[in-house]
PDB file of C-alpha atoms in Angstrom:
ATOM      1  CA  MET A   1      68.847 121.807  63.344  1.00  0.00           C
ATOM      2  CA  LYS A   2      67.082 122.223  66.542  1.00  0.00           C
ATOM      3  CA  PRO A   3      68.748 122.911  69.949  1.00  0.00           C
ATOM      4  CA  THR A   4      66.943 119.684  71.357  1.00  0.00           C
ATOM      5  CA  GLU A   5      68.662 117.805  68.140  1.00  0.00           C
ATOM      6  CA  VAL A   6      71.953 118.809  69.054  1.00  0.00           C
ATOM      7  CA  ALA A   7      71.231 118.170  72.723  1.00  0.00           C
ATOM      8  CA  THR A   8      70.617 114.589  71.631  1.00  0.00           C
ATOM      9  CA  HIS A   9      72.943 113.821  68.729  1.00  0.00           C
ATOM     10  CA  GLY A  10      75.092 115.642  70.962  1.00  0.00           C
ATOM     11  CA  ARG A  11      74.720 112.602  74.167  1.00  0.00           C
ATOM     12  CA  ARG A  12      75.076 109.760  71.300  1.00  0.00           C
ATOM     13  CA  ALA A  13      78.419 111.373  70.099  1.00  0.00           C
ATOM     14  CA  VAL A  14      79.437 111.823  73.969  1.00  0.00           C
ATOM     15  CA  ILE A  15      78.471 107.775  74.365  1.00  0.00           C
ATOM     16  CA  GLU A  16      79.849 106.862  71.022  1.00  0.00           C
ATOM     17  CA  LEU A  17      83.347 108.691  71.295  1.00  0.00           C
ATOM     18  CA  ARG A  18      83.418 107.876  74.751  1.00  0.00           C
ATOM     19  CA  GLU A  19      83.622 103.895  73.641  1.00  0.00           C
ATOM     20  CA  LYS A  20      85.621 104.693  70.735  1.00  0.00           C
ATOM     21  CA  ILE A  21      88.529 105.734  73.304  1.00  0.00           C
ATOM     22  CA  ILE A  22      87.903 103.260  75.999  1.00  0.00           C
ATOM     23  CA  ASN A  23      88.164 100.237  74.161  1.00  0.00           C
ATOM     24  CA  GLY A  24      91.478 101.417  71.835  1.00  0.00           C
ATOM     25  CA  GLU A  25      89.485 102.164  68.894  1.00  0.00           C
ATOM     26  CA  LEU A  26      90.680 105.791  68.985  1.00  0.00           C
ATOM     27  CA  ALA A  27      94.572 104.964  70.113  1.00  0.00           C
ATOM     28  CA  GLY A  28      96.412 107.598  72.720  1.00  0.00           C
ATOM     29  CA  GLY A  29      97.935 110.891  70.652  1.00  0.00           C
ATOM     30  CA  THR A  30      95.091 110.254  67.772  1.00  0.00           C
ATOM     31  CA  ARG A  31      94.140 114.202  66.653  1.00  0.00           C
ATOM     32  CA  LEU A  32      90.268 114.529  66.396  1.00  0.00           C
ATOM     33  CA  PHE A  33      88.633 116.562  63.822  1.00  0.00           C
ATOM     34  CA  GLU A  34      85.425 117.714  63.755  1.00  0.00           C
ATOM     35  CA  VAL A  35      84.538 117.232  59.726  1.00  0.00           C
ATOM     36  CA  SER A  36      84.967 113.783  59.548  1.00  0.00           C
ATOM     37  CA  LEU A  37      84.082 112.423  62.594  1.00  0.00           C
ATOM     38  CA  ALA A  38      80.467 114.153  61.964  1.00  0.00           C
ATOM     39  CA  GLU A  39      80.900 112.126  58.729  1.00  0.00           C
ATOM     40  CA  THR A  40      81.591 109.106  60.992  1.00  0.00           C
ATOM     41  CA  LEU A  41      78.595 109.404  63.395  1.00  0.00           C
ATOM     42  CA  GLN A  42      76.465 110.918  60.593  1.00  0.00           C
ATOM     43  CA  ILE A  43      75.373 114.224  62.105  1.00  0.00           C
ATOM     44  CA  SER A  44      76.338 118.057  62.123  1.00  0.00           C
ATOM     45  CA  ARG A  45      79.823 119.586  63.793  1.00  0.00           C
ATOM     46  CA  THR A  46      77.822 121.725  66.219  1.00  0.00           C
ATOM     47  CA  PRO A  47      76.788 118.735  68.738  1.00  0.00           C
ATOM     48  CA  VAL A  48      80.332 117.017  67.510  1.00  0.00           C
ATOM     49  CA  ARG A  49      82.194 119.913  68.654  1.00  0.00           C
ATOM     50  CA  GLU A  50      79.975 120.065  72.274  1.00  0.00           C
ATOM     51  CA  ALA A  51      81.213 116.473  72.857  1.00  0.00           C
ATOM     52  CA  LEU A  52      84.757 116.817  72.497  1.00  0.00           C
ATOM     53  CA  SER A  53      84.194 119.708  74.980  1.00  0.00           C
ATOM     54  CA  ARG A  54      82.545 117.365  77.265  1.00  0.00           C
ATOM     55  CA  LEU A  55      85.550 114.497  76.642  1.00  0.00           C
ATOM     56  CA  ALA A  56      88.266 116.692  77.418  1.00  0.00           C
ATOM     57  CA  GLU A  57      86.615 118.132  80.662  1.00  0.00           C
ATOM     58  CA  GLU A  58      86.714 114.586  81.648  1.00  0.00           C
ATOM     59  CA  GLY A  59      90.021 114.079  81.182  1.00  0.00           C
ATOM     60  CA  LEU A  60      89.832 111.882  77.483  1.00  0.00           C
ATOM     61  CA  LEU A  61      91.161 114.747  75.508  1.00  0.00           C
ATOM     62  CA  ASP A  62      93.725 117.246  76.055  1.00  0.00           C
ATOM     63  CA  ARG A  63      92.643 120.235  73.718  1.00  0.00           C
ATOM     64  CA  LEU A  64      95.524 122.009  71.457  1.00  0.00           C
ATOM     65  CA  PRO A  65      96.763 125.038  71.606  1.00  0.00           C
ATOM     66  CA  ASN A  66      96.160 125.903  67.439  1.00  0.00           C
ATOM     67  CA  GLY A  67      92.842 124.422  68.605  1.00  0.00           C
ATOM     68  CA  GLY A  68      90.903 120.521  68.212  1.00  0.00           C
ATOM     69  CA  PHE A  69      91.455 117.972  70.268  1.00  0.00           C
ATOM     70  CA  VAL A  70      94.008 114.761  70.985  1.00  0.00           C
ATOM     71  CA  VAL A  71      92.697 111.611  72.996  1.00  0.00           C
ATOM     72  CA  ARG A  72      95.593 111.709  75.755  1.00  0.00           C
ATOM     73  CA  ARG A  73      97.779 109.154  76.980  1.00  0.00           C
ATOM     74  CA  PHE A  74      97.435 108.326  80.539  1.00  0.00           C
ATOM     75  CA  GLY A  75     100.844 107.791  82.744  1.00  0.00           C
ATOM     76  CA  TYR A  76     100.240 104.578  85.738  1.00  0.00           C
ATOM     77  CA  ALA A  77     100.682 107.005  88.323  1.00  0.00           C
ATOM     78  CA  ASP A  78      97.663 109.983  86.735  1.00  0.00           C
ATOM     79  CA  VAL A  79      95.776 106.867  87.390  1.00  0.00           C
ATOM     80  CA  VAL A  80      96.910 105.954  91.112  1.00  0.00           C
ATOM     81  CA  ASP A  81      96.016 109.339  91.213  1.00  0.00           C
ATOM     82  CA  SER A  82      92.856 109.699  90.487  1.00  0.00           C
ATOM     83  CA  ILE A  83      92.041 106.920  91.931  1.00  0.00           C
ATOM     84  CA  GLU A  84      93.007 108.126  95.477  1.00  0.00           C
ATOM     85  CA  LEU A  85      91.206 111.679  95.057  1.00  0.00           C
ATOM     86  CA  ARG A  86      88.034 109.980  94.211  1.00  0.00           C
ATOM     87  CA  GLY A  87      89.218 107.804  97.917  1.00  0.00           C
ATOM     88  CA  VAL A  88      89.780 111.647  99.864  1.00  0.00           C
ATOM     89  CA  MET A  89      86.461 112.913  98.204  1.00  0.00           C
ATOM     90  CA  GLU A  90      84.705 110.367  99.127  1.00  0.00           C
ATOM     91  CA  GLY A  91      86.279 109.897 102.741  1.00  0.00           C
ATOM     92  CA  THR A  92      85.213 113.554 103.595  1.00  0.00           C
ATOM     93  CA  ALA A  93      81.578 112.578 102.230  1.00  0.00           C
ATOM     94  CA  ALA A  94      81.325 109.899 104.661  1.00  0.00           C
ATOM     95  CA  ARG A  95      82.424 111.591 107.525  1.00  0.00           C
ATOM     96  CA  LEU A  96      81.067 114.844 107.288  1.00  0.00           C
ATOM     97  CA  ALA A  97      77.522 112.274 106.796  1.00  0.00           C
ATOM     98  CA  ALA A  98      78.512 111.114 109.788  1.00  0.00           C
ATOM     99  CA  GLU A  99      79.189 113.580 111.822  1.00  0.00           C
ATOM    100  CA  ARG A 100      76.374 116.100 110.671  1.00  0.00           C
ATOM    101  CA  GLY A 101      73.717 113.659 110.624  1.00  0.00           C
ATOM    102  CA  THR A 102      70.943 112.834 107.825  1.00  0.00           C
ATOM    103  CA  THR A 103      67.424 112.037 107.611  1.00  0.00           C
ATOM    104  CA  PRO A 104      65.961 108.401 107.964  1.00  0.00           C
ATOM    105  CA  GLU A 105      64.739 108.539 104.485  1.00  0.00           C
ATOM    106  CA  ALA A 106      68.334 109.157 102.760  1.00  0.00           C
ATOM    107  CA  LEU A 107      69.569 106.282 105.420  1.00  0.00           C
ATOM    108  CA  ALA A 108      66.820 104.151 104.088  1.00  0.00           C
ATOM    109  CA  ARG A 109      67.667 104.522 100.579  1.00  0.00           C
ATOM    110  CA  MET A 110      71.907 103.671 101.392  1.00  0.00           C
ATOM    111  CA  GLN A 111      69.828 100.392 102.723  1.00  0.00           C
ATOM    112  CA  ALA A 112      67.701  99.513 100.202  1.00  0.00           C
ATOM    113  CA  ILE A 113      71.005  99.711  97.831  1.00  0.00           C
ATOM    114  CA  VAL A 114      73.103  97.592 100.124  1.00  0.00           C
ATOM    115  CA  VAL A 115      70.754  94.994 100.591  1.00  0.00           C
ATOM    116  CA  ARG A 116      69.659  94.939  96.222  1.00  0.00           C
ATOM    117  CA  LEU A 117      73.277  94.525  96.183  1.00  0.00           C
ATOM    118  CA  ASP A 118      74.085  91.524  98.828  1.00  0.00           C
ATOM    119  CA  ALA A 119      71.265  89.926  96.052  1.00  0.00           C
ATOM    120  CA  CYS A 120      74.514  90.153  93.990  1.00  0.00           C
ATOM    121  CA  PHE A 121      75.597  87.552  94.705  1.00  0.00           C
ATOM    122  CA  GLY A 122      75.308  83.860  94.372  1.00  0.00           C
ATOM    123  CA  PRO A 123      76.053  80.753  96.357  1.00  0.00           C
ATOM    124  CA  THR A 124      79.667  80.607  95.242  1.00  0.00           C
ATOM    125  CA  GLU A 125      83.011  82.952  95.263  1.00  0.00           C
ATOM    126  CA  ASP A 126      82.183  83.290  91.162  1.00  0.00           C
ATOM    127  CA  SER A 127      79.122  83.680  91.345  1.00  0.00           C
ATOM    128  CA  VAL A 128      78.286  87.717  90.579  1.00  0.00           C
ATOM    129  CA  ASP A 129      75.493  89.337  88.657  1.00  0.00           C
ATOM    130  CA  PHE A 130      77.810  92.353  87.521  1.00  0.00           C
ATOM    131  CA  ASP A 131      75.488  93.880  85.355  1.00  0.00           C
ATOM    132  CA  THR A 132      73.397  94.294  88.286  1.00  0.00           C
ATOM    133  CA  TYR A 133      76.737  95.096  90.747  1.00  0.00           C
ATOM    134  CA  SER A 134      77.513  97.305  88.671  1.00  0.00           C
ATOM    135  CA  ASP A 135      74.286  99.982  88.605  1.00  0.00           C
ATOM    136  CA  LEU A 136      73.932  99.563  91.783  1.00  0.00           C
ATOM    137  CA  ASN A 137      77.221 100.079  93.077  1.00  0.00           C
ATOM    138  CA  ALA A 138      77.287 103.494  90.917  1.00  0.00           C
ATOM    139  CA  ALA A 139      73.701 104.417  92.714  1.00  0.00           C
ATOM    140  CA  PHE A 140      75.184 103.576  95.906  1.00  0.00           C
ATOM    141  CA  HIS A 141      78.363 106.032  95.231  1.00  0.00           C
ATOM    142  CA  VAL A 142      76.306 108.538  94.100  1.00  0.00           C
ATOM    143  CA  GLU A 143      74.171 109.003  97.182  1.00  0.00           C
ATOM    144  CA  LEU A 144      77.041 108.742  99.638  1.00  0.00           C
ATOM    145  CA  ALA A 145      77.881 111.707  97.838  1.00  0.00           C
ATOM    146  CA  ALA A 146      74.880 112.976  98.125  1.00  0.00           C
ATOM    147  CA  LEU A 147      74.586 112.155 101.984  1.00  0.00           C
ATOM    148  CA  SER A 148      77.072 114.797 102.594  1.00  0.00           C
ATOM    149  CA  GLY A 149      74.501 117.560 103.041  1.00  0.00           C
ATOM    150  CA  SER A 150      77.171 119.677 100.991  1.00  0.00           C
ATOM    151  CA  GLU A 151      76.703 120.675  97.259  1.00  0.00           C
ATOM    152  CA  ILE A 152      80.148 121.746  97.265  1.00  0.00           C
ATOM    153  CA  ILE A 153      80.676 118.205  98.315  1.00  0.00           C
ATOM    154  CA  ARG A 154      78.733 116.311  96.300  1.00  0.00           C
ATOM    155  CA  ARG A 155      80.041 118.262  93.218  1.00  0.00           C
ATOM    156  CA  GLU A 156      83.751 117.880  93.700  1.00  0.00           C
ATOM    157  CA  VAL A 157      82.475 113.864  94.321  1.00  0.00           C
ATOM    158  CA  GLU A 158      81.307 114.294  90.652  1.00  0.00           C
ATOM    159  CA  ARG A 159      84.113 115.480  89.535  1.00  0.00           C
ATOM    160  CA  ALA A 160      86.866 113.277  90.947  1.00  0.00           C
ATOM    161  CA  THR A 161      84.624 110.174  89.682  1.00  0.00           C
ATOM    162  CA  VAL A 162      84.785 111.064  86.593  1.00  0.00           C
ATOM    163  CA  LEU A 163      89.056 111.570  86.095  1.00  0.00           C
ATOM    164  CA  PRO A 164      89.869 108.977  83.339  1.00  0.00           C
ATOM    165  CA  PHE A 165      89.888 105.129  85.574  1.00  0.00           C
ATOM    166  CA  ALA A 166      88.479 106.969  88.790  1.00  0.00           C
ATOM    167  CA  SER A 167      84.934 105.925  88.517  1.00  0.00           C
ATOM    168  CA  PRO A 168      84.025 104.006  91.561  1.00  0.00           C
ATOM    169  CA  SER A 169      83.355 100.752  88.687  1.00  0.00           C
ATOM    170  CA  ALA A 170      86.580 101.342  86.480  1.00  0.00           C
ATOM    171  CA  PHE A 171      87.888  98.324  87.383  1.00  0.00           C
ATOM    172  CA  LEU A 172      85.061  96.270  87.807  1.00  0.00           C
ATOM    173  CA  PRO A 173      86.147  92.416  86.632  1.00  0.00           C
ATOM    174  CA  ASN A 174      83.184  92.349  84.613  1.00  0.00           C
ATOM    175  CA  LYS A 175      82.839  88.617  83.000  1.00  0.00           C
ATOM    176  CA  MET A 176      86.632  87.405  83.272  1.00  0.00           C
ATOM    177  CA  GLU A 177      87.585  84.768  85.552  1.00  0.00           C
ATOM    178  CA  ILE A 178      89.993  85.633  88.097  1.00  0.00           C
ATOM    179  CA  VAL A 179      89.762  84.832  91.331  1.00  0.00           C
ATOM    180  CA  ALA A 180      91.427  87.906  93.288  1.00  0.00           C
ATOM    181  CA  PHE A 181      88.671  89.907  91.492  1.00  0.00           C
ATOM    182  CA  HIS A 182      85.612  88.055  92.441  1.00  0.00           C
ATOM    183  CA  ARG A 183      87.287  87.788  96.050  1.00  0.00           C
ATOM    184  CA  SER A 184      87.306  92.064  95.616  1.00  0.00           C
ATOM    185  CA  LEU A 185      83.226  92.593  95.061  1.00  0.00           C
ATOM    186  CA  ARG A 186      82.807  90.557  98.037  1.00  0.00           C
ATOM    187  CA  ILE A 187      84.471  93.029 100.157  1.00  0.00           C
ATOM    188  CA  ALA A 188      83.668  95.379  98.838  1.00  0.00           C
ATOM    189  CA  GLN A 189      80.441  94.476  99.622  1.00  0.00           C
ATOM    190  CA  GLU A 190      81.551  94.601 103.033  1.00  0.00           C
ATOM    191  CA  GLN A 191      82.876  98.182 103.561  1.00  0.00           C
ATOM    192  CA  HIS A 192      79.541  99.528 101.930  1.00  0.00           C
ATOM    193  CA  HIS A 193      77.770  97.624 104.883  1.00  0.00           C
ATOM    194  CA  ALA A 194      80.613  98.886 107.365  1.00  0.00           C
ATOM    195  CA  MET A 195      80.486 102.944 106.199  1.00  0.00           C
ATOM    196  CA  LEU A 196      76.777 103.171 105.887  1.00  0.00           C
ATOM    197  CA  ASN A 197      77.116 101.382 109.766  1.00  0.00           C
ATOM    198  CA  ALA A 198      79.440 104.205 110.823  1.00  0.00           C
ATOM    199  CA  ILE A 199      77.521 106.899 109.138  1.00  0.00           C
ATOM    200  CA  ALA A 200      74.625 106.095 111.332  1.00  0.00           C
ATOM    201  CA  ALA A 201      76.270 105.795 114.136  1.00  0.00           C
ATOM    202  CA  ARG A 202      77.780 109.002 113.602  1.00  0.00           C
ATOM    203  CA  GLU A 203      81.079 108.224 113.816  1.00  0.00           C
ATOM    204  CA  GLY A 204      82.739 110.267 111.608  1.00  0.00           C
ATOM    205  CA  VAL A 205      86.319 108.789 111.388  1.00  0.00           C
ATOM    206  CA  ARG A 206      85.485 105.619 111.070  1.00  0.00           C
ATOM    207  CA  ALA A 207      82.889 106.348 108.141  1.00  0.00           C
ATOM    208  CA  GLU A 208      86.052 107.919 106.209  1.00  0.00           C
ATOM    209  CA  PHE A 209      88.285 105.789 106.779  1.00  0.00           C
ATOM    210  CA  ILE A 210      86.283 102.580 105.278  1.00  0.00           C
ATOM    211  CA  ALA A 211      85.749 105.267 102.469  1.00  0.00           C
ATOM    212  CA  ARG A 212      89.128 105.760 101.396  1.00  0.00           C
ATOM    213  CA  GLU A 213      89.973 102.457 102.110  1.00  0.00           C
ATOM    214  CA  HIS A 214      87.088 101.657  99.726  1.00  0.00           C
ATOM    215  CA  ALA A 215      88.296 103.632  97.265  1.00  0.00           C
ATOM    216  CA  ARG A 216      91.904 101.867  97.852  1.00  0.00           C
ATOM    217  CA  ILE A 217      90.062  98.307  96.280  1.00  0.00           C
ATOM    218  CA  ALA A 218      90.406  99.872  92.658  1.00  0.00           C
ATOM    219  CA  ARG A 219      93.671 100.883  92.907  1.00  0.00           C
ATOM    220  CA  GLN A 220      94.587  96.865  94.254  1.00  0.00           C
ATOM    221  CA  ASN A 221      92.674  95.621  91.129  1.00  0.00           C
ATOM    222  CA  LEU A 222      94.717  97.908  88.828  1.00  0.00           C
ATOM    223  CA  GLU A 223      98.323  96.572  91.258  1.00  0.00           C
ATOM    224  CA  TYR A 224      96.792  93.411  90.438  1.00  0.00           C
ATOM    225  CA  ILE A 225      96.140  94.012  86.020  1.00  0.00           C
ATOM    226  CA  PHE A 226      99.268  95.222  85.336  1.00  0.00           C
ATOM    227  CA  SER A 227     101.345  92.922  87.868  1.00  0.00           C
ATOM    228  CA  GLN A 228     100.075  89.808  85.810  1.00  0.00           C
ATOM    229  CA  ASP A 229     100.954  88.836  81.634  1.00  0.00           C
ATOM    230  CA  PRO A 230     100.710  91.524  79.485  1.00  0.00           C
ATOM    231  CA  GLU A 231      97.486  89.872  77.535  1.00  0.00           C
ATOM    232  CA  LEU A 232      95.428  90.857  80.233  1.00  0.00           C
ATOM    233  CA  LEU A 233      95.633  93.994  79.740  1.00  0.00           C
ATOM    234  CA  GLN A 234      93.860  94.047  76.009  1.00  0.00           C
ATOM    235  CA  LYS A 235      90.948  92.153  77.819  1.00  0.00           C
ATOM    236  CA  ILE A 236      90.066  94.977  79.720  1.00  0.00           C
ATOM    237  CA  PRO A 237      88.843  98.135  78.347  1.00  0.00           C
ATOM    238  CA  GLY A 238      90.210 100.825  78.272  1.00  0.00           C
ATOM    239  CA  LEU A 239      93.928 100.335  79.615  1.00  0.00           C
ATOM    240  CA  ALA A 240      95.404 100.039  76.355  1.00  0.00           C
ATOM    241  CA  LEU A 241      95.545 103.987  76.833  1.00  0.00           C
ATOM    242  CA  ILE A 242      97.743 103.477  80.217  1.00  0.00           C
ATOM    243  CA  HIS A 243     101.314 103.476  79.922  1.00  0.00           C
ATOM    244  CA  HIS A 244     103.052 102.020  82.793  1.00  0.00           C
TER     245      HIS A 244
END
């Protein structure tokens, strides 16, 4: 198999296996075997092996001492810690961006994203274009990490973001009719505006505080989910992996 084919099949394997883990099809504790996965995905073992290594780096799998991988089980505290760590790293990125200053072009890109995020909200509290919001929200956080001007900080923010359930979009409500979730999106958008304004005004402490509070919205949504009917956990991808 050519290197380009291995890379293509590897990316597809990562995507498909990640989805199977997040939606609970591959439950926590399940041991994964290269041969059977290669047969299921109809690809060779090499891209499967690379995909498993990638998912282990993301924290979705654990490597076994004697070789192989197992789907990781997550404790509630693990998820909270992951969210907190992302908040710390993004807060540092926001503070450095404010203190060191940014280029007008970088700020303009961020402002353009925020304007497009504004357009995701309709006239009523529950009218939100979730798919577009999710994509733009991810773009905002990527730009925020780069805005620090530090490649080290950018990489560490990226590492924190791929921790299990620590993504900025991990607990977005999708199309679920939960008023508290819809309200949290509007609060998050207000924080996007406030964070960008603080960075532009060179207010480092304020920018860091807002960024850390911004990450806490994910924690609040997590706490809300686990305080409600257990059936709600089954409706949100990935939460079946978390044991409280």
